[in-house]
Coordinates of C-alpha atoms in Angstrom, one line a residue:
Chain A
M63 CA 0.0 0.0 0.0
Q64 CA 2.8 2.4 1.0
I65 CA 4.5 1.6 -2.4
N66 CA 1.4 2.6 -4.3
K67 CA 1.1 5.8 -2.5
L68 CA 4.6 6.8 -3.4
Q69 CA 4.0 5.9 -7.1
V70 CA 0.7 7.5 -7.7
E71 CA -0.2 10.7 -6.0
A72 CA -2.9 10.6 -3.4
I73 CA -6.1 12.6 -4.0
R74 CA -7.9 14.7 -1.5
S75 CA -11.4 13.8 -2.6
G76 CA -12.8 11.6 -5.4
S77 CA -12.7 8.0 -6.7
V78 CA -9.8 5.5 -6.9
I79 CA -10.4 2.6 -9.2
D80 CA -8.0 -0.1 -7.9
H81 CA -7.1 -3.6 -8.9
I82 CA -7.6 -3.0 -12.6
P83 CA -5.8 -5.7 -14.6
A84 CA -2.6 -4.4 -16.2
N85 CA -3.1 -2.8 -19.6
I86 CA -6.8 -2.3 -19.1
G87 CA -6.4 1.1 -17.4
F88 CA -6.0 3.1 -20.6
K89 CA -8.9 1.3 -22.2
L90 CA -11.1 2.2 -19.3
L91 CA -10.1 5.8 -19.5
S92 CA -11.4 6.0 -23.1
L93 CA -14.4 3.6 -22.8
F94 CA -15.8 5.4 -19.8
R95 CA -14.9 8.7 -21.2
F96 CA -13.1 9.7 -18.1
T97 CA -10.8 11.9 -20.2
E98 CA -13.8 14.0 -21.3
T99 CA -13.9 15.6 -17.9
E100 CA -11.9 18.6 -16.7
K101 CA -11.2 16.8 -13.4
R102 CA -7.6 15.9 -12.5
I103 CA -6.9 12.3 -13.3
T104 CA -3.9 10.3 -12.2
I105 CA -3.2 6.9 -13.7
G106 CA -0.7 4.3 -12.6
L107 CA 0.2 1.4 -14.9
N108 CA 1.9 -1.9 -14.2
L109 CA 2.0 -1.4 -10.4
P110 CA 2.9 -4.4 -8.3
S111 CA -0.2 -6.2 -7.0
K112 CA -0.5 -9.2 -4.6
K113 CA -3.8 -10.2 -6.2
L114 CA -3.0 -9.7 -9.9
G115 CA 0.8 -9.6 -10.1
K116 CA 0.6 -6.3 -12.0
K117 CA -2.3 -3.9 -11.9
D118 CA -3.4 -0.5 -13.2
I119 CA -5.0 2.2 -11.0
I120 CA -7.0 5.3 -11.8
K121 CA -7.6 8.2 -9.5
I122 CA -10.2 10.9 -10.4
E123 CA -10.5 14.0 -8.3
N124 CA -13.8 15.3 -7.1
T125 CA -15.7 12.7 -9.1
F126 CA -17.9 9.9 -7.9
L127 CA -18.9 7.2 -10.3
S128 CA -22.5 6.3 -11.0
D129 CA -23.8 2.8 -10.0
D130 CA -24.0 2.0 -13.7
Q131 CA -20.4 3.0 -14.3
I132 CA -19.2 0.9 -11.3
N133 CA -21.1 -2.2 -12.4
Q134 CA -19.8 -1.8 -16.0
L135 CA -16.3 -2.0 -14.6
A136 CA -17.0 -5.6 -13.6
I137 CA -17.0 -6.5 -17.3
Y138 CA -13.4 -5.5 -17.8
S139 CA -12.1 -5.8 -14.3
P140 CA -13.8 -8.5 -12.3
Y141 CA -11.6 -7.8 -9.3
A142 CA -11.6 -4.0 -9.4
T143 CA -12.6 -2.0 -6.4
V144 CA -13.8 1.5 -6.3
N145 CA -12.7 3.5 -3.3
Y146 CA -14.3 6.8 -2.4
I147 CA -11.9 9.3 -0.8
N148 CA -12.7 12.3 1.4
E149 CA -10.0 14.4 3.0
Y150 CA -7.5 11.8 2.0
N151 CA -9.4 9.1 3.9
L152 CA -11.1 6.1 2.5
V153 CA -14.9 6.6 3.2
E154 CA -16.4 3.8 1.1
K155 CA -15.1 0.7 -0.8
I156 CA -17.3 -0.8 -3.5
F157 CA -17.0 -4.1 -5.3
P158 CA -18.6 -3.9 -8.7
T159 CA -21.0 -6.7 -9.7
L160 CA -22.1 -7.5 -13.3
P161 CA -25.0 -5.3 -14.3
E162 CA -28.1 -6.6 -16.1
T163 CA -27.5 -4.4 -19.0
I164 CA -24.7 -2.3 -20.4
N165 CA -25.4 0.7 -22.5
R166 CA -23.2 2.9 -24.7
I167 CA -19.7 1.7 -24.1
L168 CA -19.6 -1.5 -26.2
I169 CA -20.0 -1.9 -29.9
C170 CA -22.2 -4.7 -31.4
P171 CA -20.0 -7.1 -33.4
N172 CA -22.8 -7.6 -35.9
S173 CA -21.8 -5.2 -38.7
N174 CA -25.4 -5.2 -39.9
C175 CA -26.8 -4.2 -36.6
V176 CA -28.7 -0.9 -36.7
S177 CA -26.7 0.3 -33.7
N178 CA -23.6 0.5 -35.9
H179 CA -25.3 2.8 -38.5
N180 CA -27.7 5.2 -36.8
F181 CA -25.9 7.4 -34.3
I182 CA -27.5 5.5 -31.4
T183 CA -25.9 4.0 -28.3
S184 CA -25.5 0.3 -28.1
S185 CA -27.4 -1.7 -25.5
F186 CA -26.6 -5.2 -24.3
I187 CA -28.1 -7.5 -21.7
F188 CA -26.0 -10.1 -19.9
K189 CA -26.9 -13.8 -20.0
K190 CA -25.2 -16.9 -18.6
D191 CA -25.3 -20.2 -20.4
K192 CA -25.5 -23.6 -18.8
F193 CA -21.7 -23.6 -18.3
E194 CA -21.9 -20.2 -16.5
N195 CA -20.1 -18.5 -19.5
I196 CA -21.2 -14.9 -19.9
H197 CA -22.8 -13.8 -23.1
L198 CA -24.0 -10.4 -24.2
K199 CA -27.2 -10.1 -26.2
C200 CA -27.7 -7.0 -28.3
Q201 CA -31.0 -5.4 -27.5
Y202 CA -31.4 -4.2 -31.1
C203 CA -30.4 -7.0 -33.4
E204 CA -31.0 -9.7 -30.7
K205 CA -27.8 -11.5 -31.5
E206 CA -25.8 -13.2 -28.7
F207 CA -22.1 -13.1 -28.4
S208 CA -19.6 -14.4 -25.9
K209 CA -18.3 -11.7 -23.7
N210 CA -14.8 -12.0 -25.1
I211 CA -16.0 -11.5 -28.7
V212 CA -17.7 -8.2 -27.7
L213 CA -14.8 -6.9 -25.6
S214 CA -12.2 -7.8 -28.3
Y215 CA -14.3 -6.0 -30.9
Q216 CA -13.8 -2.6 -29.3
Chain B
M35 CA -63.3 -6.7 -24.8
R36 CA -60.0 -4.8 -24.0
N37 CA -56.9 -6.5 -25.3
S38 CA -53.3 -6.4 -24.1
L39 CA -51.9 -5.8 -27.5
Y40 CA -53.6 -2.4 -27.9
K41 CA -51.0 0.2 -28.8
K42 CA -48.2 -2.3 -28.4
S43 CA -45.4 -2.4 -31.1
I44 CA -44.9 -5.8 -32.6
I45 CA -41.1 -6.2 -33.0
S46 CA -40.1 -9.7 -32.0
I47 CA -42.0 -12.9 -31.4
N48 CA -40.1 -13.1 -28.1
D49 CA -41.9 -10.1 -26.9
L50 CA -45.3 -11.8 -27.1
K51 CA -46.6 -13.9 -24.3
R52 CA -48.5 -17.2 -24.9
K53 CA -51.8 -15.5 -24.1
E54 CA -51.1 -12.7 -26.6
L55 CA -50.2 -15.3 -29.3
E56 CA -53.5 -17.0 -28.6
L57 CA -55.3 -13.7 -28.9
V58 CA -53.8 -13.1 -32.3
L59 CA -54.7 -16.6 -33.4
N60 CA -58.3 -16.3 -32.2
K61 CA -58.7 -13.0 -34.0
S62 CA -57.2 -14.5 -37.2
F63 CA -59.7 -17.4 -37.1
S64 CA -62.5 -14.9 -36.5
L65 CA -61.5 -12.7 -39.4
K66 CA -61.1 -15.6 -41.7
K67 CA -64.5 -16.8 -40.8
K68 CA -66.2 -13.4 -40.7
P69 CA -64.4 -10.5 -42.5
E70 CA -64.7 -7.1 -40.8
P71 CA -64.3 -4.7 -43.8
N72 CA -64.8 -1.5 -41.7
L73 CA -62.8 -2.4 -38.6
L74 CA -60.0 0.1 -39.3
K75 CA -62.1 2.5 -41.4
N76 CA -60.7 5.7 -39.9
K77 CA -57.1 4.5 -39.5
I78 CA -54.2 5.5 -41.7
I79 CA -51.3 3.1 -41.8
A80 CA -47.8 3.7 -43.2
S81 CA -46.2 0.9 -45.1
C82 CA -42.5 1.7 -45.1
F83 CA -40.5 -0.8 -47.1
F84 CA -36.9 0.3 -47.1
E85 CA -36.0 -2.8 -49.0
A86 CA -38.0 -4.8 -51.5
S87 CA -40.2 -7.6 -50.3
T88 CA -43.1 -8.3 -52.6
R89 CA -44.9 -11.0 -50.7
T90 CA -44.8 -9.5 -47.3
R91 CA -45.7 -6.0 -48.6
L92 CA -48.6 -7.2 -50.7
S93 CA -49.9 -9.3 -47.8
F94 CA -49.7 -6.4 -45.3
E95 CA -51.3 -4.0 -47.9
T96 CA -54.1 -6.4 -48.7
A97 CA -54.7 -6.8 -44.9
I98 CA -54.9 -3.0 -44.6
Y99 CA -57.4 -2.7 -47.4
R100 CA -59.5 -5.6 -46.2
L101 CA -60.0 -3.8 -42.9
G102 CA -61.0 -0.6 -44.5
A103 CA -58.0 1.4 -43.5
T104 CA -56.1 3.9 -45.7
M105 CA -52.5 3.2 -46.6
V106 CA -49.6 5.6 -47.3
G107 CA -46.0 4.6 -47.8
F108 CA -43.3 3.4 -50.2
S109 CA -42.1 0.1 -51.5
D110 CA -38.5 0.9 -52.3
G111 CA -36.3 2.7 -49.8
N112 CA -33.7 3.6 -52.4
N113 CA -36.1 5.8 -54.3
I114 CA -37.4 7.9 -51.5
S115 CA -36.2 11.5 -51.0
L116 CA -35.5 10.8 -47.3
K117 CA -32.8 8.3 -48.2
K118 CA -31.4 10.5 -51.0
K119 CA -31.2 13.4 -48.7
G120 CA -29.4 11.3 -46.1
E121 CA -32.0 11.5 -43.3
T122 CA -31.5 9.0 -40.5
L123 CA -34.0 6.2 -39.9
A124 CA -34.8 7.8 -36.5
D125 CA -35.7 11.1 -38.0
T126 CA -37.7 9.4 -40.8
I127 CA -39.8 7.5 -38.3
S128 CA -40.2 10.5 -36.1
V129 CA -41.7 12.5 -39.0
I130 CA -43.9 9.6 -40.4
S131 CA -45.3 8.9 -36.9
S132 CA -46.8 12.4 -36.8
Y133 CA -48.9 11.5 -39.9
V134 CA -50.3 8.0 -39.2
D135 CA -51.8 5.6 -36.6
G136 CA -49.4 2.8 -37.2
I137 CA -46.1 2.1 -39.1
I138 CA -45.2 -1.1 -40.8
I139 CA -41.4 -1.2 -41.4
R140 CA -39.2 -3.5 -43.4
H141 CA -35.5 -2.6 -43.3
P142 CA -32.3 -4.4 -44.2
Q143 CA -30.6 -3.6 -40.9
E144 CA -31.1 -5.9 -37.9
G145 CA -32.7 -4.1 -34.9
S146 CA -34.2 -1.3 -37.1
A147 CA -37.7 -2.0 -35.9
R148 CA -36.6 -1.8 -32.3
L149 CA -34.9 1.5 -33.0
A150 CA -38.0 2.7 -34.8
V151 CA -40.1 2.2 -31.6
E152 CA -37.8 4.6 -29.7
F153 CA -38.6 7.4 -32.2
S154 CA -42.2 6.8 -33.1
N155 CA -43.7 8.9 -30.4
K156 CA -45.8 5.9 -29.1
I157 CA -47.3 5.2 -32.6
P158 CA -47.1 1.4 -32.8
I159 CA -44.5 -0.2 -35.1
F160 CA -45.1 -3.4 -36.9
N161 CA -41.9 -5.2 -37.8
A162 CA -42.2 -6.7 -41.4
G163 CA -38.6 -8.0 -41.3
D164 CA -35.4 -6.4 -40.0
G165 CA -32.5 -8.0 -41.8
A166 CA -31.9 -11.5 -40.7
N167 CA -33.4 -10.8 -37.3
Q168 CA -37.1 -11.0 -36.8
H169 CA -40.2 -11.3 -38.9
P170 CA -42.9 -11.8 -36.3
T171 CA -45.9 -11.8 -38.6
Q172 CA -44.4 -14.6 -40.5
T173 CA -44.3 -16.6 -37.3
L174 CA -47.9 -15.6 -36.5
L175 CA -49.1 -16.9 -39.8
D176 CA -47.0 -20.1 -39.3
L177 CA -48.6 -20.6 -35.9
F178 CA -52.1 -19.9 -37.3
T179 CA -51.6 -22.4 -40.1
I180 CA -50.3 -25.1 -37.7
Q181 CA -53.3 -24.6 -35.4
E182 CA -55.7 -24.5 -38.3
T183 CA -54.4 -27.8 -39.7
Q184 CA -53.8 -29.7 -36.4
N185 CA -56.4 -28.1 -34.2
R186 CA -53.8 -27.5 -31.5
L187 CA -50.4 -26.0 -30.8
T188 CA -49.4 -28.5 -28.1
H189 CA -48.3 -32.1 -28.3
L190 CA -46.9 -31.7 -31.8
N191 CA -43.9 -33.2 -33.4
I192 CA -42.3 -30.6 -35.7
A193 CA -39.4 -31.2 -38.1
M194 CA -37.5 -28.3 -39.4
V195 CA -35.4 -28.8 -42.5
G196 CA -32.7 -26.9 -44.4
D197 CA -30.9 -23.8 -43.3
L198 CA -31.5 -23.8 -39.6
K199 CA -28.4 -21.6 -38.9
Y200 CA -29.4 -18.5 -40.8
G201 CA -33.1 -19.0 -41.3
R202 CA -34.9 -16.5 -39.1
T203 CA -38.3 -18.2 -39.6
V204 CA -37.2 -21.5 -38.0
H205 CA -35.7 -19.6 -35.1
S206 CA -38.8 -17.6 -34.4
L207 CA -41.2 -20.5 -34.9
T208 CA -39.2 -22.6 -32.5
Q209 CA -39.2 -19.9 -29.9
A210 CA -43.0 -19.4 -30.4
L211 CA -43.9 -23.1 -30.3
A212 CA -41.7 -23.5 -27.2
K213 CA -44.3 -21.4 -25.3
F214 CA -46.8 -24.2 -25.8
N215 CA -46.7 -27.5 -23.9
N216 CA -45.2 -30.9 -25.0
N217 CA -44.0 -30.0 -28.5
K218 CA -41.0 -31.9 -29.8
F219 CA -38.5 -30.6 -32.3
F220 CA -36.6 -32.6 -35.0
F221 CA -33.8 -30.6 -36.6
I222 CA -32.5 -31.7 -40.0
S223 CA -29.8 -29.7 -41.7
P224 CA -26.2 -30.0 -43.1
D225 CA -23.5 -29.8 -40.4
A226 CA -22.6 -26.3 -41.6
L227 CA -26.2 -25.0 -41.1
I228 CA -27.3 -26.4 -37.7
M229 CA -29.6 -24.7 -35.3
P230 CA -27.7 -22.1 -33.3
N231 CA -26.8 -22.9 -29.7
H232 CA -28.9 -20.1 -28.2
I233 CA -32.1 -21.8 -29.6
N234 CA -31.0 -25.3 -28.4
D235 CA -30.1 -23.8 -25.0
M236 CA -33.5 -22.2 -24.7
L237 CA -35.1 -25.6 -25.4
D238 CA -32.8 -27.3 -22.9
K239 CA -33.7 -24.8 -20.2
K240 CA -37.4 -25.5 -20.7
E241 CA -36.7 -29.2 -20.9
I242 CA -38.2 -29.5 -24.3
Y243 CA -37.2 -32.4 -26.5
W244 CA -35.0 -31.7 -29.6
K245 CA -32.7 -33.8 -31.6
R246 CA -30.7 -33.5 -34.8
Y247 CA -31.4 -36.0 -37.6
K248 CA -29.6 -36.6 -40.8
N249 CA -32.5 -36.8 -43.3
I250 CA -36.2 -36.5 -43.5
E251 CA -36.9 -40.3 -44.0
E252 CA -35.7 -40.9 -40.4
V253 CA -38.5 -38.9 -38.9
I254 CA -41.3 -38.8 -41.5
S255 CA -43.5 -41.4 -39.8
E256 CA -43.4 -39.4 -36.5
I257 CA -44.1 -35.9 -37.4
D258 CA -47.2 -33.6 -37.7
I259 CA -45.5 -30.6 -39.3
L260 CA -42.6 -30.6 -41.8
Y261 CA -41.3 -27.1 -42.0
M262 CA -39.0 -26.9 -45.1
T263 CA -36.6 -24.0 -45.8
R264 CA -34.3 -23.2 -48.6
I265 CA -30.6 -24.3 -48.3
Q266 CA -28.8 -21.3 -49.5
K267 CA -26.3 -22.2 -52.1
E268 CA -24.0 -19.3 -51.1
R269 CA -23.7 -20.6 -47.5
L270 CA -21.9 -23.9 -48.5
D271 CA -19.0 -24.6 -50.8
S272 CA -20.1 -26.0 -54.1
T273 CA -19.0 -29.6 -53.4
E274 CA -20.7 -29.6 -50.0
Y275 CA -23.8 -28.1 -51.5
T276 CA -24.0 -30.8 -54.2
N277 CA -23.4 -33.6 -51.7
E278 CA -25.8 -32.3 -49.1
K279 CA -28.6 -31.0 -51.3
S280 CA -30.1 -34.3 -52.3
K281 CA -30.6 -35.2 -48.6
F282 CA -32.8 -32.3 -48.0
V283 CA -35.0 -32.3 -51.1
L284 CA -38.5 -33.4 -50.5
H285 CA -40.0 -35.9 -53.0
T286 CA -43.3 -37.7 -53.0
Q287 CA -41.6 -41.0 -52.2
T288 CA -40.2 -39.4 -49.1
L289 CA -43.8 -39.0 -47.9
K290 CA -44.8 -42.7 -48.2
N291 CA -44.8 -43.3 -44.4
A292 CA -46.2 -39.9 -43.5
R293 CA -49.0 -39.5 -40.9
D294 CA -52.4 -38.6 -42.4
N295 CA -52.4 -35.3 -40.6
L296 CA -48.9 -34.3 -41.8
K297 CA -48.7 -30.8 -43.3
I298 CA -45.7 -29.4 -45.2
L299 CA -45.0 -25.7 -44.6
H300 CA -42.5 -23.4 -46.2
P301 CA -42.0 -19.7 -45.7
L302 CA -41.4 -19.3 -49.5
P303 CA -39.9 -18.7 -51.9
R304 CA -39.4 -22.3 -52.7
I305 CA -36.5 -23.0 -55.1
D306 CA -35.9 -26.8 -55.6
E307 CA -36.1 -28.2 -52.0
I308 CA -39.7 -29.3 -52.6
D309 CA -40.3 -31.3 -55.7
R310 CA -43.2 -29.9 -57.8
D311 CA -45.0 -33.3 -57.6
V312 CA -45.4 -32.8 -53.8
D313 CA -47.7 -29.8 -54.6
N314 CA -50.4 -32.3 -55.6
T315 CA -50.3 -34.3 -52.4
P316 CA -52.7 -33.6 -49.5
Y317 CA -49.7 -32.8 -47.3
A318 CA -48.7 -29.7 -49.3
W319 CA -49.9 -26.6 -47.4
Y320 CA -47.4 -23.9 -48.2
F321 CA -49.6 -21.9 -50.5
K322 CA -52.5 -22.0 -48.1
Q323 CA -49.9 -21.0 -45.4
A324 CA -49.0 -17.9 -47.5
A325 CA -52.7 -17.0 -47.9
N326 CA -53.1 -17.2 -44.2
G327 CA -50.7 -14.2 -43.9
I328 CA -53.6 -11.9 -44.8
Y329 CA -55.6 -13.1 -41.7
A330 CA -52.7 -13.1 -39.3
R331 CA -51.7 -9.6 -40.4
Q332 CA -55.3 -8.3 -40.3
A333 CA -55.5 -9.7 -36.7
I334 CA -52.3 -8.1 -35.5
L335 CA -53.1 -4.7 -37.1
S336 CA -56.6 -4.7 -35.7
L337 CA -55.6 -5.8 -32.2
V338 CA -52.9 -3.2 -31.9
L339 CA -55.0 -0.3 -33.4
I340 CA -58.4 -1.1 -31.8
E341 CA -58.8 -1.4 -28.1
Q342 CA -62.1 -3.1 -27.9
H343 CA -63.0 -6.3 -29.8
S344 CA -66.3 -8.0 -29.9

């Protein structure tokens, strides 16, 4: 913990997304449009992690994530935690869980899906098959894809 | 009597509950028996065909006229000014919805009907086919024909033959028949065109019997409905197509052990998967099935646009 503090500057107030798998940090920044804010953002890449070996970390000042954003993190970072900081103290720790639906941030791999042609946001629902594998079903074209296919399509 | 389909958009067969399917079928029977030429007398319905589809369009348009409604619209999306000026589908639907009581949409992109609902200002949308996705009124006319020929939608053995991978009609019909009790499914297709996993998984979840078979002869003596589809040449390589094709062509001799009540259905167009001689057997029902499209579409239009039905 001490090591991380030294490597990534502490924030006074805001959100810390921790335990992001290495190399996913940048992806999250763009997918969740964190960079579109004027808030100060600090990112640490390839930090040592007991859980993951290597991890990324994102700190956003004076910003608290919505429930939707937190749950959407679970798709990319099943072990991520979201820590809310106030006056340099941890005030809440949240463990994301998979949402029922995910809107906007993914792209439907079906090139003929209307969501790829009409300036609208995508919308997927999560489904599990009998082997507990996660699938995403596009709410427009009704096609189902395995989670990895959708994530690798971005 | 008030009905649950009133003002509801008809986008996917999955959106309809069993009771709603039964409501449509009952109304279809009623309209076939006793036409109601003035039922939609004061309604204006838009028929928006962004891609060509002669049969579905003519069937919908006939249904509109048989109910006394007025129709506006277009039959070729490439020749409308909206397309030429680059207007989005969302804006097009938004504009048309301010003119009419209901919008029938056929569009090459999958999910377009669902998108249209978001921009139609609560004017009901009727999906007349969105790409390879859904074509709910085809399924309704299939169900209507099955019920009409078998007097039930339960305890049926249904064989589906041909392109089960890409054929949206067989997907939707399986999903719809799975809402009724004790139906069994026999899937017959080349290896490259088998029923997708999500359909098989759905049947497994509901503990509904399904099995793959290699040819029609294996099941002909057990089935009530033989639902033929076209094997699309372009989906298989030419050698595979030549090898496989003969297994899935229906000849009169294939029918020698058929049950008396067997009916052969096909969403049409038929190419060469049903021998012309089969047309003269009592089992051939595909042209009557197509004719039933008028009643099923009249039923769905009237249930969505009129709240009270006698």
